[in-house]
């Protein structure tokens, strides 16, 4: 029996560009696309017409890709929303049920109750260690050793050295190569010098006016560690007078300036300063116990001024008031020999000092230099 191979009938053979395409009479759009040998090769394929028969109409390539993407998504994402716009391979997004949650998505935990401000602790441990080191260094007049820093901060000696080495590189700490002691460096000078200069400029004309009124020495002092440092002095024109030089340091427990400043500090801070600096008896009238000194500060707060009755100089008397509203703990004072400055004159001088202190804290009202 001879087997002959008949050519396809004309009804089932359609001319597609450069060749004939064998196409069944009814075929789905998707199968026709996949069976087309030209799909994916870059050559525009021949798509079937609405009746399923291949057409010779050429379709742009990108339109063909969009057709396949829409067909695939409409089939595989039945009943759900499609994601993307005209992009092949776009995924499907599950339709959220009304009043419900997306299947498979973990529900978020309920928010925890936010702690109150009192229970929060925003401190950074490394920064606290740096502050502890700087406080230790600035409270020591002669400097501190590496062992003292390690013991105070409870750090290993190697870690304490790295902290100090870093501070030294930034000029906040300097090390004596001979003794190995660490002291405050010049890095703080630039930070404080401008504030000190502004305070001194404010106070100077008022100190001169007070000196002219009483013809006695007037002083401006600030707290520096555990002591008072004299920032500016306007000396009396008299031959016999009480006088110190700028930058001189005095204890806080034996001077009126020190009492006026310490009265504005917390009690625990004052006790700590007294314990570190000590309370030596400068004169027979010097207060030498912390409890007696704290009682004296209570009186200072009640009166509004502090008095030094021959506690720092054997024949000296001084009255001081704090300057409020400044960035630095500061005070001004009037000092004179006790023979010229009677106890009954102290209250009047304190009143003059209080008025001047208010003017120093308000630079807009300071007097012009005359």
XYZ file of C-alpha atoms in Angstrom:
370
model
C 0.000 0.000 0.000
C 1.356 3.282 -1.028
C 1.211 5.966 1.497
C 1.076 9.378 0.040
C 1.493 12.628 1.871
C -1.013 15.158 0.754
C -0.313 18.798 0.991
C -2.484 20.797 3.315
C -5.647 22.104 1.881
C -5.869 25.717 0.943
C -8.539 26.356 3.543
C -6.223 25.424 6.396
C -3.123 27.155 5.012
C -2.657 30.890 5.446
C 0.118 33.049 4.043
C 2.000 34.701 6.894
C 4.508 37.158 5.581
C 7.127 34.917 3.969
C 5.694 31.456 4.673
C 2.561 29.366 5.043
C 1.257 28.709 8.560
C -0.568 25.475 9.362
C -3.386 26.410 11.762
C -6.391 24.372 12.952
C -9.729 25.856 12.321
C -10.414 26.639 16.021
C -7.576 27.149 18.468
C -7.224 29.258 21.556
C -5.236 32.459 21.480
C -2.680 31.278 24.004
C -1.929 27.919 22.274
C -1.571 29.627 18.931
C 0.979 31.994 20.373
C 3.031 29.207 21.975
C 2.981 26.988 18.848
C 4.138 29.817 16.658
C 7.802 29.086 15.968
C 8.538 32.763 15.670
C 7.520 33.604 19.286
C 10.462 34.916 21.286
C 12.742 35.247 18.267
C 12.126 38.916 17.711
C 10.070 38.394 14.523
C 6.466 39.588 14.840
C 4.245 36.484 14.877
C 0.931 36.043 13.125
C -1.978 36.192 15.558
C -5.285 34.436 14.955
C -8.354 36.414 14.156
C -11.474 36.328 16.269
C -12.559 33.067 14.560
C -9.293 31.353 15.514
C -7.785 31.411 12.029
C -4.290 32.856 11.595
C -4.170 36.206 9.953
C -1.474 37.746 7.809
C -1.808 41.015 9.754
C 1.506 41.963 11.338
C 1.278 43.029 14.965
C 3.915 45.228 16.630
C 6.224 43.259 18.873
C 5.600 45.250 22.067
C 1.834 44.969 21.582
C 2.245 41.210 21.356
C 4.138 41.105 24.655
C 1.441 43.118 26.364
C -1.201 40.777 25.008
C 0.566 37.737 26.482
C 1.089 39.474 29.829
C -2.581 40.365 30.115
C -3.654 36.869 29.034
C -1.360 35.195 31.587
C -2.389 37.424 34.443
C -6.071 37.166 33.704
C -5.766 33.377 33.816
C -3.449 32.887 36.822
C -4.778 35.757 38.983
C -8.432 34.925 38.780
C -10.403 36.867 41.367
C -7.542 39.031 42.521
C -6.118 42.415 41.569
C -3.140 42.531 39.233
C -0.126 44.647 40.035
C 1.786 46.671 37.509
C 0.855 48.401 34.314
C 1.810 46.976 30.923
C 4.757 45.050 32.401
C 5.447 41.415 31.603
C 5.893 39.318 34.705
C 3.897 41.603 37.002
C 2.756 39.807 40.094
C -0.630 39.538 41.715
C -1.838 41.361 44.769
C -4.310 39.684 47.043
C -7.559 41.517 47.436
C -8.091 42.540 51.036
C -11.339 41.364 52.522
C -13.545 44.098 53.950
C -12.938 44.443 57.661
C -10.239 41.791 57.660
C -6.482 41.536 57.313
C -4.322 40.307 54.496
C -3.894 36.521 54.698
C -0.415 35.458 55.727
C 0.545 38.872 57.088
C 1.545 38.968 60.736
C -0.477 41.315 62.864
C 1.636 44.065 64.484
C 2.166 43.920 68.217
C 0.181 46.461 70.214
C 2.273 49.528 71.087
C 3.941 49.329 74.447
C 3.130 51.926 77.034
C 5.638 54.758 76.687
C 7.689 55.255 79.854
C 7.366 58.449 81.796
C 10.054 61.131 81.691
C 11.185 60.179 85.178
C 11.995 56.581 84.179
C 13.856 57.426 80.975
C 17.617 57.251 80.819
C 19.119 58.748 77.677
C 22.685 58.766 78.951
C 25.509 57.398 76.816
C 27.998 55.409 78.820
C 31.078 56.510 76.894
C 30.106 60.177 77.238
C 29.524 59.730 80.976
C 33.010 58.286 81.318
C 34.508 61.246 79.466
C 32.634 63.647 81.752
C 33.843 61.761 84.830
C 37.426 62.004 83.619
C 37.161 65.721 82.861
C 35.534 66.425 86.226
C 38.306 64.545 87.987
C 41.012 66.397 86.075
C 39.546 69.874 86.556
C 39.011 69.350 90.296
C 42.691 68.622 90.809
C 44.999 71.626 90.928
C 48.239 69.692 90.429
C 46.868 67.088 88.020
C 45.845 63.437 88.269
C 47.604 60.192 87.521
C 46.509 57.478 85.144
C 45.904 55.145 88.086
C 43.582 57.688 89.719
C 41.550 58.026 86.527
C 41.267 54.243 86.130
C 40.213 53.831 89.766
C 37.619 56.615 89.690
C 36.020 55.525 86.411
C 36.406 51.793 87.195
C 38.028 51.263 83.818
C 40.959 49.053 82.943
C 44.171 51.004 82.895
C 44.554 50.521 79.140
C 41.029 51.845 78.475
C 41.557 54.847 80.745
C 44.759 55.644 78.880
C 42.920 55.581 75.521
C 40.326 58.016 76.848
C 43.035 60.365 78.087
C 45.034 59.993 74.892
C 41.957 60.945 72.819
C 41.250 63.971 75.024
C 44.884 64.975 74.744
C 44.719 64.841 70.952
C 41.785 67.280 71.067
C 43.654 69.520 73.534
C 41.108 69.078 76.305
C 43.746 67.368 78.452
C 47.497 67.858 78.554
C 50.094 65.547 80.068
C 53.231 66.568 81.892
C 55.985 64.480 80.360
C 58.121 64.679 83.509
C 55.552 63.789 86.178
C 53.017 61.997 83.969
C 50.168 63.998 85.516
C 47.155 64.984 83.433
C 45.696 68.515 83.597
C 43.041 70.435 81.717
C 44.273 71.567 78.316
C 43.801 74.698 76.294
C 40.858 73.275 74.372
C 38.464 74.699 76.962
C 39.989 78.148 76.862
C 38.473 78.968 73.488
C 35.053 77.839 74.695
C 35.067 79.849 77.907
C 37.209 82.837 77.034
C 34.472 84.606 75.081
C 31.909 84.156 77.875
C 34.428 85.350 80.455
C 35.341 88.375 78.369
C 31.689 89.330 77.858
C 31.025 89.007 81.598
C 34.083 91.083 82.392
C 33.069 93.799 79.905
C 29.605 93.977 81.445
C 30.868 94.184 85.005
C 33.819 96.545 84.586
C 31.975 99.912 84.377
C 29.731 98.987 87.302
C 32.700 97.910 89.414
C 34.368 101.228 88.670
C 31.240 103.110 89.694
C 31.024 101.159 92.970
C 34.731 101.740 93.654
C 34.236 105.480 93.178
C 31.228 105.477 95.501
C 32.968 103.731 98.417
C 36.592 104.299 97.487
C 37.264 100.634 98.229
C 38.304 97.643 96.121
C 35.629 95.859 94.073
C 35.965 92.346 92.674
C 34.414 90.007 90.119
C 34.857 86.294 90.817
C 33.723 83.011 89.242
C 33.715 79.424 90.388
C 36.656 77.420 89.055
C 36.616 73.838 90.248
C 36.571 73.901 94.041
C 37.850 77.470 94.349
C 37.002 81.046 93.436
C 39.106 82.771 90.791
C 39.246 86.556 90.508
C 38.267 87.537 86.985
C 38.526 91.320 87.401
C 39.561 93.714 90.162
C 39.125 97.491 90.456
C 41.436 98.567 93.245
C 40.897 101.349 95.734
C 42.964 104.492 95.277
C 43.890 104.493 98.935
C 47.345 103.511 100.091
C 46.095 100.908 102.565
C 43.679 98.598 100.794
C 42.775 94.966 100.248
C 43.954 93.782 96.862
C 44.699 90.618 94.899
C 45.744 90.054 91.290
C 43.604 88.821 88.406
C 43.569 85.034 88.254
C 44.181 84.624 91.995
C 42.394 81.660 93.564
C 40.795 81.606 97.027
C 38.872 78.869 98.891
C 35.096 78.947 98.782
C 34.721 78.383 102.535
C 36.687 81.450 103.700
C 35.618 84.173 101.214
C 32.432 86.143 100.706
C 32.632 85.485 96.958
C 32.826 81.753 97.609
C 29.836 81.825 99.969
C 27.712 83.866 97.562
C 28.386 81.379 94.742
C 28.080 78.238 96.876
C 24.704 79.375 98.223
C 23.286 78.853 94.697
C 24.592 75.279 94.398
C 22.975 72.011 95.581
C 24.007 70.872 99.039
C 25.516 67.587 97.868
C 27.677 69.466 95.379
C 28.907 71.803 98.112
C 29.736 68.899 100.426
C 31.661 67.181 97.654
C 33.660 70.342 96.924
C 34.478 70.842 100.581
C 35.556 67.214 100.953
C 37.877 67.463 97.962
C 39.357 70.893 98.708
C 39.359 70.655 102.504
C 38.507 73.418 104.947
C 41.780 74.680 106.404
C 41.676 77.468 108.970
C 43.041 80.479 107.091
C 42.417 82.760 110.091
C 41.002 82.150 113.591
C 37.560 83.202 112.269
C 37.483 80.728 109.348
C 34.650 78.188 109.280
C 36.239 74.734 109.257
C 33.317 72.247 109.432
C 30.852 71.401 106.637
C 27.761 71.624 108.841
C 28.679 75.083 110.120
C 29.408 76.196 106.573
C 26.035 74.930 105.312
C 24.324 76.826 108.132
C 26.181 79.929 106.955
C 24.901 79.374 103.404
C 21.333 79.192 104.720
C 21.823 82.644 106.238
C 23.283 83.888 102.939
C 20.179 82.777 101.056
C 17.935 84.476 103.603
C 19.863 87.776 103.581
C 20.648 87.793 99.863
C 24.352 88.505 100.442
C 27.456 86.880 102.014
C 29.926 88.355 104.471
C 33.548 87.547 105.224
C 34.386 88.821 108.713
C 38.154 88.492 108.837
C 37.863 84.871 107.691
C 40.286 85.121 104.759
C 42.403 88.096 105.871
C 43.109 88.880 109.544
C 42.088 92.542 109.179
C 39.685 92.397 106.274
C 35.943 92.537 105.735
C 34.128 91.728 102.506
C 30.518 91.551 101.324
C 29.405 89.773 98.123
C 26.241 89.037 96.124
C 25.678 86.508 93.303
C 25.122 87.544 89.687
C 21.970 85.857 88.466
C 21.146 85.054 84.874
C 24.708 84.371 83.703
C 26.061 81.169 82.211
C 28.848 80.989 84.789
C 28.522 80.876 88.604
C 29.733 84.398 89.394
C 29.549 87.056 92.110
C 30.801 90.581 92.821
C 32.159 91.899 96.115
C 33.346 94.983 97.962
C 36.334 94.489 100.256
C 38.106 96.864 102.646
C 40.129 96.872 105.849
C 37.868 96.086 108.799
C 38.861 99.369 110.436
C 37.177 101.322 107.583
C 34.323 98.916 106.885
C 32.163 98.696 109.997
C 29.598 95.848 110.413
C 26.727 98.357 110.350
C 27.797 99.474 106.868
C 27.614 95.969 105.414
C 23.875 95.958 104.691
C 24.024 99.272 102.816
C 26.961 98.101 100.695
C 25.119 94.825 99.971
C 22.139 96.777 98.662
C 24.394 98.696 96.259
C 25.976 95.434 95.130
C 22.604 93.831 94.451
C 21.555 96.693 92.183
C 24.826 96.453 90.284
C 24.553 92.664 89.963
C 21.131 93.088 88.335
C 22.587 95.573 85.854
C 25.453 93.243 84.984
C 22.972 90.473 84.224
C 21.077 92.917 81.906
C 23.637 94.235 79.399
C 21.154 96.607 77.749
C 21.111 98.744 80.903
C 24.822 98.869 81.677
C 26.307 102.367 81.913
C 28.624 103.908 79.367
C 32.297 104.238 80.240
C 32.895 107.808 81.338
